[in-house]
Short mmCIF file of C-alpha atoms and ligand atoms in Angstrom, two decimals:
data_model
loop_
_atom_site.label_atom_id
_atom_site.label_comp_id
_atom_site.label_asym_id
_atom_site.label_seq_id
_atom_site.Cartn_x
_atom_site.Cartn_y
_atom_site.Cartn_z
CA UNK Z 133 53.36 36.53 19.88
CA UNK Z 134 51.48 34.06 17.86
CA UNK Z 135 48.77 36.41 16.58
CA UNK Z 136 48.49 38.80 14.16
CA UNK Z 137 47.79 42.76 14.51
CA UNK Z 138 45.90 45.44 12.44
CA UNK Z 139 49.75 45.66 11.11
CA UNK Z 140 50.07 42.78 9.29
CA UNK Z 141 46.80 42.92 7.50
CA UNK Z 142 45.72 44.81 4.35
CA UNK Z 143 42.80 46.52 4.75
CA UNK Z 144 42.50 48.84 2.00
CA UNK Z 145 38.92 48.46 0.70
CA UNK Z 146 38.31 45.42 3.19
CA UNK Z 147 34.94 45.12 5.16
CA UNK Z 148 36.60 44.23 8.75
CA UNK Z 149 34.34 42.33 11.22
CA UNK Z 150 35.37 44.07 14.25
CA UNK Z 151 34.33 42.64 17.65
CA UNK Z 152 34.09 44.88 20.18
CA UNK Z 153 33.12 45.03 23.95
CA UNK Z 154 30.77 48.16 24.33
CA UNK Z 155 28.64 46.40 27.44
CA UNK Z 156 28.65 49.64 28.92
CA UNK Z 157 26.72 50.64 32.50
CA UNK Z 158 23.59 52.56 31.56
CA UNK Z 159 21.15 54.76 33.89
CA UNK Z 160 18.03 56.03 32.68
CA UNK Z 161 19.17 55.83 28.65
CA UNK Z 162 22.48 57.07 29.37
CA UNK Z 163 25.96 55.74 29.22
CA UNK Z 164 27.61 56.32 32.87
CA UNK Z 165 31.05 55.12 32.13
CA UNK Z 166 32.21 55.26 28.98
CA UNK Z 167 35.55 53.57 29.81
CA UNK Z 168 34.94 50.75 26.93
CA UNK Z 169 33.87 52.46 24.18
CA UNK Z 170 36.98 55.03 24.82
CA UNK Z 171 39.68 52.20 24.50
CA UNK Z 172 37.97 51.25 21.15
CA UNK Z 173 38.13 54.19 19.46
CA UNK Z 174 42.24 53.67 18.27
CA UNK Z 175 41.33 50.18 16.47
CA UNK Z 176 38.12 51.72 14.54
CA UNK Z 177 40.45 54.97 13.69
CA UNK Z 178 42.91 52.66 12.38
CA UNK Z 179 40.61 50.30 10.36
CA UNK Z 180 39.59 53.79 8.63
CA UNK Z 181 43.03 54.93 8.41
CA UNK Z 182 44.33 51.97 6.20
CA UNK Z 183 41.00 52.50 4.04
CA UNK Z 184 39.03 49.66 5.72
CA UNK Z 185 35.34 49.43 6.58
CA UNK Z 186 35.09 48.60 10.34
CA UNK Z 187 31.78 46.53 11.19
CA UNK Z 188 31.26 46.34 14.16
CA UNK Z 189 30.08 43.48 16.44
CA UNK Z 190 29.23 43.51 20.09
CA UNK Z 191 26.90 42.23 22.64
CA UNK Z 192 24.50 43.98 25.31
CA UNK Z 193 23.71 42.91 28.77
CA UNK Z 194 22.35 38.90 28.18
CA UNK Z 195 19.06 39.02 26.15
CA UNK Z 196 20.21 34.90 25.95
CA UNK Z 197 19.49 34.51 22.31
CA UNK Z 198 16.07 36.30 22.27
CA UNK Z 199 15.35 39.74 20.78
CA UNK Z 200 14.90 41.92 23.97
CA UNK Z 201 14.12 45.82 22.69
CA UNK Z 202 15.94 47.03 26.26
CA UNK Z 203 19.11 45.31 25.14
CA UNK Z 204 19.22 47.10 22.05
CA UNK Z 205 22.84 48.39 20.81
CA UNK Z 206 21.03 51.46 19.05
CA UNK Z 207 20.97 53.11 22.11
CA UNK Z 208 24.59 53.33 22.09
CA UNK Z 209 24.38 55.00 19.05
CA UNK Z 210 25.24 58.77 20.24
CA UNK Z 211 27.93 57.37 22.65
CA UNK Z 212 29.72 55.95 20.16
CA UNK Z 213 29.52 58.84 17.41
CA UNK Z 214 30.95 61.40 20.43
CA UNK Z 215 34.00 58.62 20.80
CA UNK Z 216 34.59 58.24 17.25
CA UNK Z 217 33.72 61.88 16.07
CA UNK Z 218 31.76 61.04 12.97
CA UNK Z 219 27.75 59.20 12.41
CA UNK Z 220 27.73 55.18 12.67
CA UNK Z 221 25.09 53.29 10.54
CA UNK Z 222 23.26 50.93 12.28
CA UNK Z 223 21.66 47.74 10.68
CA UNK Z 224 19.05 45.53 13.08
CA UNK Z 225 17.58 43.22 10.40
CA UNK Z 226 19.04 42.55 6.93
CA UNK Z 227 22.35 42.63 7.49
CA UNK Z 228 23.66 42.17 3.74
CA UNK Z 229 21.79 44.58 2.41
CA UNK Z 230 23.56 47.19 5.04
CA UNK Z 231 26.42 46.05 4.23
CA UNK Z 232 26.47 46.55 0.52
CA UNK Z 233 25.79 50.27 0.76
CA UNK Z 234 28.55 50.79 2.86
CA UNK Z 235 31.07 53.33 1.73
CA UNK Z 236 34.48 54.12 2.79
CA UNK Z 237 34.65 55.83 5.78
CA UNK Z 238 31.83 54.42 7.09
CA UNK Z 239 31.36 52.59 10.36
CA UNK Z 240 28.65 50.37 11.04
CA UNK Z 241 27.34 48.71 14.01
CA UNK Z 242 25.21 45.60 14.28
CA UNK Z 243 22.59 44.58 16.14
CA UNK Z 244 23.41 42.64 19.40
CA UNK Z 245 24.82 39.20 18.80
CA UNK Z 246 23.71 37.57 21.68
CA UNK Z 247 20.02 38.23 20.32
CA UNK Z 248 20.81 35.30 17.91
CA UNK Z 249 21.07 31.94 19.63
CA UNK Z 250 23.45 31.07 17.67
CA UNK Z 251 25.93 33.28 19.56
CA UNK Z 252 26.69 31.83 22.90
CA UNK Z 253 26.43 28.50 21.28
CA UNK Z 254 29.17 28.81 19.08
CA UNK Z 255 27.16 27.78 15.95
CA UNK Z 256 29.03 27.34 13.16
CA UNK Z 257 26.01 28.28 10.92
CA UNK Z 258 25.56 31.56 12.96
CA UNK Z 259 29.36 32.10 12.41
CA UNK Z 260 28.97 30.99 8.93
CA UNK Z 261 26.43 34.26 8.32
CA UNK Z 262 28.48 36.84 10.23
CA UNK Z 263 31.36 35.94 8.11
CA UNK Z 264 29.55 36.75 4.71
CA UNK Z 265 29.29 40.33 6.00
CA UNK Z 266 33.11 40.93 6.12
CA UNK Z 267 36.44 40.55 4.26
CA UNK Z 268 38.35 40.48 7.50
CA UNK Z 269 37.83 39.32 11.35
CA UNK Z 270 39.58 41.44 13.79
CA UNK Z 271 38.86 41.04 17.66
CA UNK Z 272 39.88 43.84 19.93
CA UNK Z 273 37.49 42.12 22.61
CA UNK Z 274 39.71 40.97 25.16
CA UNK Z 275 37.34 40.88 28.11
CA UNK Z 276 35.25 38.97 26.36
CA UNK Z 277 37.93 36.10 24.79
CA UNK Z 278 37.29 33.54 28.00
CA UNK Z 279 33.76 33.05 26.43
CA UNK Z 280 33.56 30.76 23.12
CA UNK Z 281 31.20 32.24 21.35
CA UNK Z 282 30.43 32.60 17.42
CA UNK Z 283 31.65 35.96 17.06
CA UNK Z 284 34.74 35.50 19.74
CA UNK Z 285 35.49 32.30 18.22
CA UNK Z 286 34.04 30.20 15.32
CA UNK Z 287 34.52 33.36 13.57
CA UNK Z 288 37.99 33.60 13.94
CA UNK Z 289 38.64 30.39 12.00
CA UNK Z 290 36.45 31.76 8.71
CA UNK Z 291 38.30 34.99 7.65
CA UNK Z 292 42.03 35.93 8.13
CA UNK Z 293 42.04 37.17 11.32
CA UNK Z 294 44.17 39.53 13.43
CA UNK Z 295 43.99 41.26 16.99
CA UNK Z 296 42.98 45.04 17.22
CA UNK Z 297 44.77 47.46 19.97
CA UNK Z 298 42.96 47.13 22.57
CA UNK Z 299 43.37 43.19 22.84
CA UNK Z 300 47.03 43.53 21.47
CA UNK Z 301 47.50 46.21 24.07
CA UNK Z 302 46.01 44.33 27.29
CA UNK Z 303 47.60 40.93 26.03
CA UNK Z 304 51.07 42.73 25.53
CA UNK Z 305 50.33 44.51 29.11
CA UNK Z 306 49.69 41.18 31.07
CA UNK Z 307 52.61 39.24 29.65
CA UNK Z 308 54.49 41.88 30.45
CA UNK Z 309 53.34 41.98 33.87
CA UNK Z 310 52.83 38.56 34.77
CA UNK Z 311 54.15 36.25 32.29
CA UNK Z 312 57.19 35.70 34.79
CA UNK Z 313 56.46 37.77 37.76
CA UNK Z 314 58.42 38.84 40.15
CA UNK Z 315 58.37 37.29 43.82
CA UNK Z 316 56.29 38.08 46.43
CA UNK Z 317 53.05 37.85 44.34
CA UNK Z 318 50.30 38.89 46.16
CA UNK Z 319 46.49 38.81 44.64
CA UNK Z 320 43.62 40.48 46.50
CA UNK Z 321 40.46 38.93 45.20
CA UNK Z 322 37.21 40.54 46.47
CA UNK Z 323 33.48 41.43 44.91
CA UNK Z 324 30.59 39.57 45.00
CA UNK Z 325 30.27 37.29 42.55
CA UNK Z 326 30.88 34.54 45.12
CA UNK Z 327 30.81 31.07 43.59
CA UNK Z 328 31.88 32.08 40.33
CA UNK Z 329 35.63 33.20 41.81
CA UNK Z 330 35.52 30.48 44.22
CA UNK Z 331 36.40 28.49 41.62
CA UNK Z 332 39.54 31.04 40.43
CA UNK Z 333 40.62 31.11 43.94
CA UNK Z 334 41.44 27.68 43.65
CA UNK Z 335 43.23 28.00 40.88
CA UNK Z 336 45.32 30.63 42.30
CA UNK Z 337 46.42 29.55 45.28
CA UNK Z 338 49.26 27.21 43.79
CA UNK Z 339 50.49 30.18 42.02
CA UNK Z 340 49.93 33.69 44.17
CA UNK Z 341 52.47 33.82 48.07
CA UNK Z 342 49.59 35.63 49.40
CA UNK Z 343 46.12 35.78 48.84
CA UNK Z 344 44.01 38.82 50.30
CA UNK Z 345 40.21 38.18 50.23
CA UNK Z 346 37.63 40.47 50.58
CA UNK Z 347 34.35 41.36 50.11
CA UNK Z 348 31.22 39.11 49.97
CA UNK Z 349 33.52 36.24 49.15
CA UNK Z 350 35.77 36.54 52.62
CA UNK Z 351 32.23 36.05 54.80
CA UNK Z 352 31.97 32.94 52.93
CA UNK Z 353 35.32 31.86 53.65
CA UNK Z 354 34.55 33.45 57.57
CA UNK Z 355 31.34 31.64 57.66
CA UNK Z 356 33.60 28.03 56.35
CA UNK Z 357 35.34 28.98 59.06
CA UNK Z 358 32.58 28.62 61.66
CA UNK Z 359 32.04 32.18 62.09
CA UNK Z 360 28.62 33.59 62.37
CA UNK Z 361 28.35 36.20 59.38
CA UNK Z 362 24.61 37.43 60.58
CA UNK Z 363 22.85 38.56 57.27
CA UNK Z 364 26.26 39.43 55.20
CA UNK Z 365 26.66 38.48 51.81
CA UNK Z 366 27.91 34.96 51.80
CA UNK Z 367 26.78 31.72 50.15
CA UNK Z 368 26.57 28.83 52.78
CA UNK Z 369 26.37 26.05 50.43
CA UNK Z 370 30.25 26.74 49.21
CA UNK Z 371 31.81 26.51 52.04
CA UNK Z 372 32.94 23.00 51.78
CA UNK Z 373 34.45 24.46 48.21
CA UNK Z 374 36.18 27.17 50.72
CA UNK Z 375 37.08 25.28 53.06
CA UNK Z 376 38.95 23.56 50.21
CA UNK Z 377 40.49 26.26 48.92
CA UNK Z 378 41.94 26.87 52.39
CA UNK Z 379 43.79 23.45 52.41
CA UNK Z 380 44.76 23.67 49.18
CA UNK Z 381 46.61 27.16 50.19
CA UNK Z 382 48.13 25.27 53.19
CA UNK Z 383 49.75 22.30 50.87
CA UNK Z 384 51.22 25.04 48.45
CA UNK Z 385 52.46 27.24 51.00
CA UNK Z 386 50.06 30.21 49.95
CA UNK Z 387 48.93 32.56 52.83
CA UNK Z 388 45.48 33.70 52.97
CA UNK Z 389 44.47 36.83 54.42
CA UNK Z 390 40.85 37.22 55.50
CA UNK Z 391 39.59 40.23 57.38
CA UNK Z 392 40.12 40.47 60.93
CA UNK Z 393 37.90 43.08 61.69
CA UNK Z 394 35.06 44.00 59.78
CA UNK Z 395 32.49 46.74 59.50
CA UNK Z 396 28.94 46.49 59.83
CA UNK Z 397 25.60 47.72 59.50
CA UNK Z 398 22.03 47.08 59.49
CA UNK Z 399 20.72 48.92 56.35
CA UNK Z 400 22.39 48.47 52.76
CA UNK Z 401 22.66 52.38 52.29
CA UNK Z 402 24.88 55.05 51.71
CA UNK Z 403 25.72 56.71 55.65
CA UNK Z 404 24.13 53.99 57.17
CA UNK Z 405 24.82 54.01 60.78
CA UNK Z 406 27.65 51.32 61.53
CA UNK Z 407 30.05 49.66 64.10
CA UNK Z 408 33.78 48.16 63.54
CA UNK Z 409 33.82 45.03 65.10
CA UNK Z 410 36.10 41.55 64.99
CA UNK Z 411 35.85 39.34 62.28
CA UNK Z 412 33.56 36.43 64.59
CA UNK Z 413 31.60 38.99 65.93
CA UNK Z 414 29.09 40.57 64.01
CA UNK Z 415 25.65 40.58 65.39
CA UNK Z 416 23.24 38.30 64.10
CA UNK Z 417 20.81 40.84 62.51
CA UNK Z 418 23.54 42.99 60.65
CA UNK Z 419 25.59 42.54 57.60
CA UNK Z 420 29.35 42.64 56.91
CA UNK Z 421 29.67 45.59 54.52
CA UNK Z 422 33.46 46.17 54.67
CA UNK Z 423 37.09 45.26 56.22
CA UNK Z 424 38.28 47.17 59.13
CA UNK Z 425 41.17 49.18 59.86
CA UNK Z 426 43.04 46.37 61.27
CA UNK Z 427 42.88 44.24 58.38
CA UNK Z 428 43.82 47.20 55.81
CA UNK Z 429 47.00 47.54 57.79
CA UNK Z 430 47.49 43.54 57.82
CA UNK Z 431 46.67 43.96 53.68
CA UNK Z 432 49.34 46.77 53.26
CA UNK Z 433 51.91 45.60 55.21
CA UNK Z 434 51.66 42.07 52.55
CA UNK Z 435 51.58 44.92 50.03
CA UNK Z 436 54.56 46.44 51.23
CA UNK Z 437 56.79 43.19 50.83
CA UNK Z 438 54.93 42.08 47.75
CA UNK Z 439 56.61 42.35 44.08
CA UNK Z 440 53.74 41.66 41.57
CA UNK Z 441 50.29 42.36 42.25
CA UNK Z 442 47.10 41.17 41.08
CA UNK Z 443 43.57 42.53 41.63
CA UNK Z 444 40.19 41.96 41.09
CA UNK Z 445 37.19 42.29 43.51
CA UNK Z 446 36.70 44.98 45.65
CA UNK Z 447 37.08 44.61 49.70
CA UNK Z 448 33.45 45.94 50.60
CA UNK Z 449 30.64 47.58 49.51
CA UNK Z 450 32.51 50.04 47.71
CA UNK Z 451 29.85 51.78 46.09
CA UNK Z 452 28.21 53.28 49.32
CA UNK Z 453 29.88 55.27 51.62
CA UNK Z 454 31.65 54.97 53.96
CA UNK Z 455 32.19 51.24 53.06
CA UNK Z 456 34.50 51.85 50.26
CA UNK Z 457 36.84 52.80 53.45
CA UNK Z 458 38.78 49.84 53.03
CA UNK Z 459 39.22 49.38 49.45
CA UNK Z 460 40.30 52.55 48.86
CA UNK Z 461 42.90 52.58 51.60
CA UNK Z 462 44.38 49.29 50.03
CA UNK Z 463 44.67 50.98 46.31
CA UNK Z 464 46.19 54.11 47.89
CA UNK Z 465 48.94 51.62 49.05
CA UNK Z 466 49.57 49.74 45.87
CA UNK Z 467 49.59 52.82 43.58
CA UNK Z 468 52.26 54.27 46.43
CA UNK Z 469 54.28 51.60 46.10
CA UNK Z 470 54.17 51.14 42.41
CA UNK Z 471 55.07 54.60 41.63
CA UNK Z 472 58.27 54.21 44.29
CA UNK Z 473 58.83 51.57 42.07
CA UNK Z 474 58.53 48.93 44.23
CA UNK Z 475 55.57 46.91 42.72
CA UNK Z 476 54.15 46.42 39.45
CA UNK Z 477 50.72 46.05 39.85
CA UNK Z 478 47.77 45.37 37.46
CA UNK Z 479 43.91 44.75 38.40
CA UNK Z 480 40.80 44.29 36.45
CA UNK Z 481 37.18 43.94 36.83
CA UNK Z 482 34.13 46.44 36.13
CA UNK Z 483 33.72 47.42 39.55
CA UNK Z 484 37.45 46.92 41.16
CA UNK Z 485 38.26 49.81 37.90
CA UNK Z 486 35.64 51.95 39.22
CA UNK Z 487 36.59 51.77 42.73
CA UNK Z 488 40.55 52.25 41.75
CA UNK Z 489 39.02 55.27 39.75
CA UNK Z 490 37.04 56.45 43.17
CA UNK Z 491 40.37 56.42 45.16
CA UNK Z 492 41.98 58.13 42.79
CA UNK Z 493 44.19 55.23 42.21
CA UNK Z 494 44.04 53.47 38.85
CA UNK Z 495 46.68 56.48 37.47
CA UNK Z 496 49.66 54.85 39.25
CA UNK Z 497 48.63 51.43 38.81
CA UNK Z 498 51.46 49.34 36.38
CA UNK Z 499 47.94 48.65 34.08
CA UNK Z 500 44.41 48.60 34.28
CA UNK Z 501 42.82 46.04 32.37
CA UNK Z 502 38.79 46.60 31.40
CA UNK Z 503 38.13 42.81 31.80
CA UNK Z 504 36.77 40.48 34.51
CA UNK Z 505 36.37 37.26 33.81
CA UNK Z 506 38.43 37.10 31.14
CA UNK Z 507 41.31 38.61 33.20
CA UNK Z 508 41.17 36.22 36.43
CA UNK Z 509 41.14 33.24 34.06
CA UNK Z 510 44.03 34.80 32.01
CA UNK Z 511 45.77 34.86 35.53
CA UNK Z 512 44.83 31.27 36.19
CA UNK Z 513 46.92 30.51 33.19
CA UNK Z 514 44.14 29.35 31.14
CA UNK Z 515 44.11 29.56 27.43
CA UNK Z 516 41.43 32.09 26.13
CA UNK Z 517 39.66 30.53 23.50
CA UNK Z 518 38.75 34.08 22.07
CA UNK Z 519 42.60 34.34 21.61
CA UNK Z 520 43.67 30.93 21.08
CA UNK Z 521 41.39 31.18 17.80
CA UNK Z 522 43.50 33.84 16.26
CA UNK Z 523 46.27 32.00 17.16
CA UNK Z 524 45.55 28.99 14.70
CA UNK Z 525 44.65 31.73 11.71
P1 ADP B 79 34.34 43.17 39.50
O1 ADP B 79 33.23 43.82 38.69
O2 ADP B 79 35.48 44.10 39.69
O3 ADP B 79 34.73 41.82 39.00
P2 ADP B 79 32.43 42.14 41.38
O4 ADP B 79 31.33 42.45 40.45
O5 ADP B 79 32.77 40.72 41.64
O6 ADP B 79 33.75 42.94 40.98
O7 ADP B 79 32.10 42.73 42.82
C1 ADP B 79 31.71 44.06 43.05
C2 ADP B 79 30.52 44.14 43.94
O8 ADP B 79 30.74 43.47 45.17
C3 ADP B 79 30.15 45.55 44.29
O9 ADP B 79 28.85 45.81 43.80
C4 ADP B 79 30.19 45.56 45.82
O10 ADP B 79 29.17 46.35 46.38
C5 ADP B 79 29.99 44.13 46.15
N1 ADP B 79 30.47 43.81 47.50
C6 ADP B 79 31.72 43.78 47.95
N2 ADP B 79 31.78 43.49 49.25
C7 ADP B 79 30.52 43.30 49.67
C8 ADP B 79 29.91 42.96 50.92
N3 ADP B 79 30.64 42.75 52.01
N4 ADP B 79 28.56 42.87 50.96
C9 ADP B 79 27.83 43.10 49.85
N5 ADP B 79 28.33 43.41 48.65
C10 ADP B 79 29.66 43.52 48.55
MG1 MG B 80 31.09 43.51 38.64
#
């Protein structure tokens, strides 16, 4: 594989720099999914296990270098000692002096990296100082590898340095998968985040037979197409960019699917009142808040011929019912066909996991990866630099 595991390393004794991904979704002080920290929890117990001291490092939400109290990781404090079933120390200032009255069997957690500016710039100096506080450098944060940062990256390249479960588990998972997938592949690409995926669905179309797109991003590609979108969710200015994307598809023989008929409403709310209508008709004062029953069928019947899939991006507004309609009528058809054996199928994404979870889906899925970005640019083909820098150790 190129890259070394908690296996080959010995940690007896050995302060390991763990980096983690813990950005959790919080309401009112609380941790509402605790997805992350769970899939942590076998590379911590097996730093402990082989008589190592795991330190752990992680950021919170993007405080952008500054200290910002809200974005503090001591609030994850009781989340993690439910997970791992024994107290965590925490150290927010003075970091060597926590470090030196650390014990075996303890497990300590600093304070957010990203409140150092140092962090997202890579700084070697930055890097430099995290890598005095540990023996050993062991990343188990895949869905955070697409970002070079110092304690993704630089880090890497100061202390022997080795993968932890979770990253050696989604890595193994997505070659598996992917690495030579099986023909048709469809992807269904979907959410919100508009122009950042824009910029992935290029990418993809010279590699995917079909491409399903949903959400916010298919009213830009609806409004590219001259269609009047009302007040959806759509960014005008990249439609040239999706118009692109469209002729690129055409050159490499990719299909696209858009929506056909969509559902709308007036109000952004849970029950709001709302009408199915076609694709270039919604009325100019309401929104596009899901795909109709049309284009499900259109998206299952690709699903039905399809080999490989890939997912990320939900098809509406899954969040508030009865616009997650759509979405989760397209999972229930990919987890059908994977468990008849027919499709191996793998999606990622904070939200597209939470609406697989919704439908009741994610179970059958082939695997469910806990990263976004990091996944679509995997799929892309591009090289992590999070993983290419254990790579070189
Ligand atoms: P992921 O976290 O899986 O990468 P995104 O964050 O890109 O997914 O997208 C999820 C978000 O997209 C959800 O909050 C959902 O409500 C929103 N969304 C999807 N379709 C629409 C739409 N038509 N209008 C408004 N928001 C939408
Ligand atoms: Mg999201």
């Amino acid at each position: 594989m190129g890259w070394k595991t908690l296996d080959d390393m010995d940690l007896a004794g050995k302060r390991v720099l763990t980096r983690v991904d813990i950005n959790v979704p919080m309401e009112d002080g609380r941790v509402t999914d605790t997805t992350r920290i769970d899939r942590i929890v076998p590379t911590v117990k097996d730093i402990l296990a082989k008589g190592g001291i795991p330190i752990l490092l992680a950021h919170f939400s993007r405080p952008k270098g500054q200290v910002v109290p809200e974005m503090s990781l001591r609030q994850l404090l009781p989340a993690l000692e439910t997970a791992f079933d024994q107290p965590v120390k925490f150290a927010d200032g003075n970091y060597g002096a926590a470090v030196q009255a650390l014990r075996p069997g303890d497990i300590l957690l600093i304070e957010n990296v990203r409140f150092a500016p140092g962090e997202e710039k890579n700084d070697p100096g930055f890097a430099g100082r995290l890598a005095s506080l540990g023996d050993i450098y062991c990343n188990d944060a895949f869905s955070a590898a697409h970002r070079a940062h110092a304690s993704t990256e630089a880090l890497a390249h100061l202390l022997p340095a080795c993968a932890g479960r979770l990253m050696q588990a989604e890595l193994s998972a997505l070659e598996a998968a992917l690495g030579n997938p099986e023909r048709p592949v469809v992807a269904v690409v979907g959410g919100a985040k508009v122009s950042t995926k824009l910029d992935l669905l290029g990418n993809l179309v010279s590699k995917v037979d079909h491409l399903i797109i949903g959400g916010g991003m298919a009213n830009t590609f609806l409004a590219a197409q001259g269609v009047d979108v009302g007040k959806s969710l759509a960014e005008h200015d990249m439609t040239d960019t999706a118009r692109d994307i469209m002729q690129k598809a055409g050159d490499a023989g990719c299909q696209i699917v858009l929506p056909t008929d969509v559902v709308v409403a007036r109000e952004f709310k849970a029950g709001a009142e709302n009408e199915t209508v076609a694709a270039d008709a919604c009325p100019p004062d309401a929104m596009i808040l899901d795909a109709g029953p049309q284009s499900v069928q259109a998206i299952g019947a690709v699903l039905k011929t399809a080999k490989t899939l890939i997912w990320n991006g939900p098809l509406g507004a899954f969040e508030i019912a009865p616009f997650d309609t759509a979405t989760k009528a397209a999972a229930r058809i990919a987890a059908d066909q994977t468990k008849a054996g027919k499709l191996t199928s793998v999606a990622g994404g904070g939200d597209t996991v939470a609406a697989l979870n919704q439908a009741g889906a994610a179970d059958n899925f082939t695997y469910i990866s806990t990263a976004g970005g990091a996944f679509l640019e995997w799929m892309e083909g591009k090289t992590l630099p999070g993983v290419a820098a254990l790579m070189t150790n």
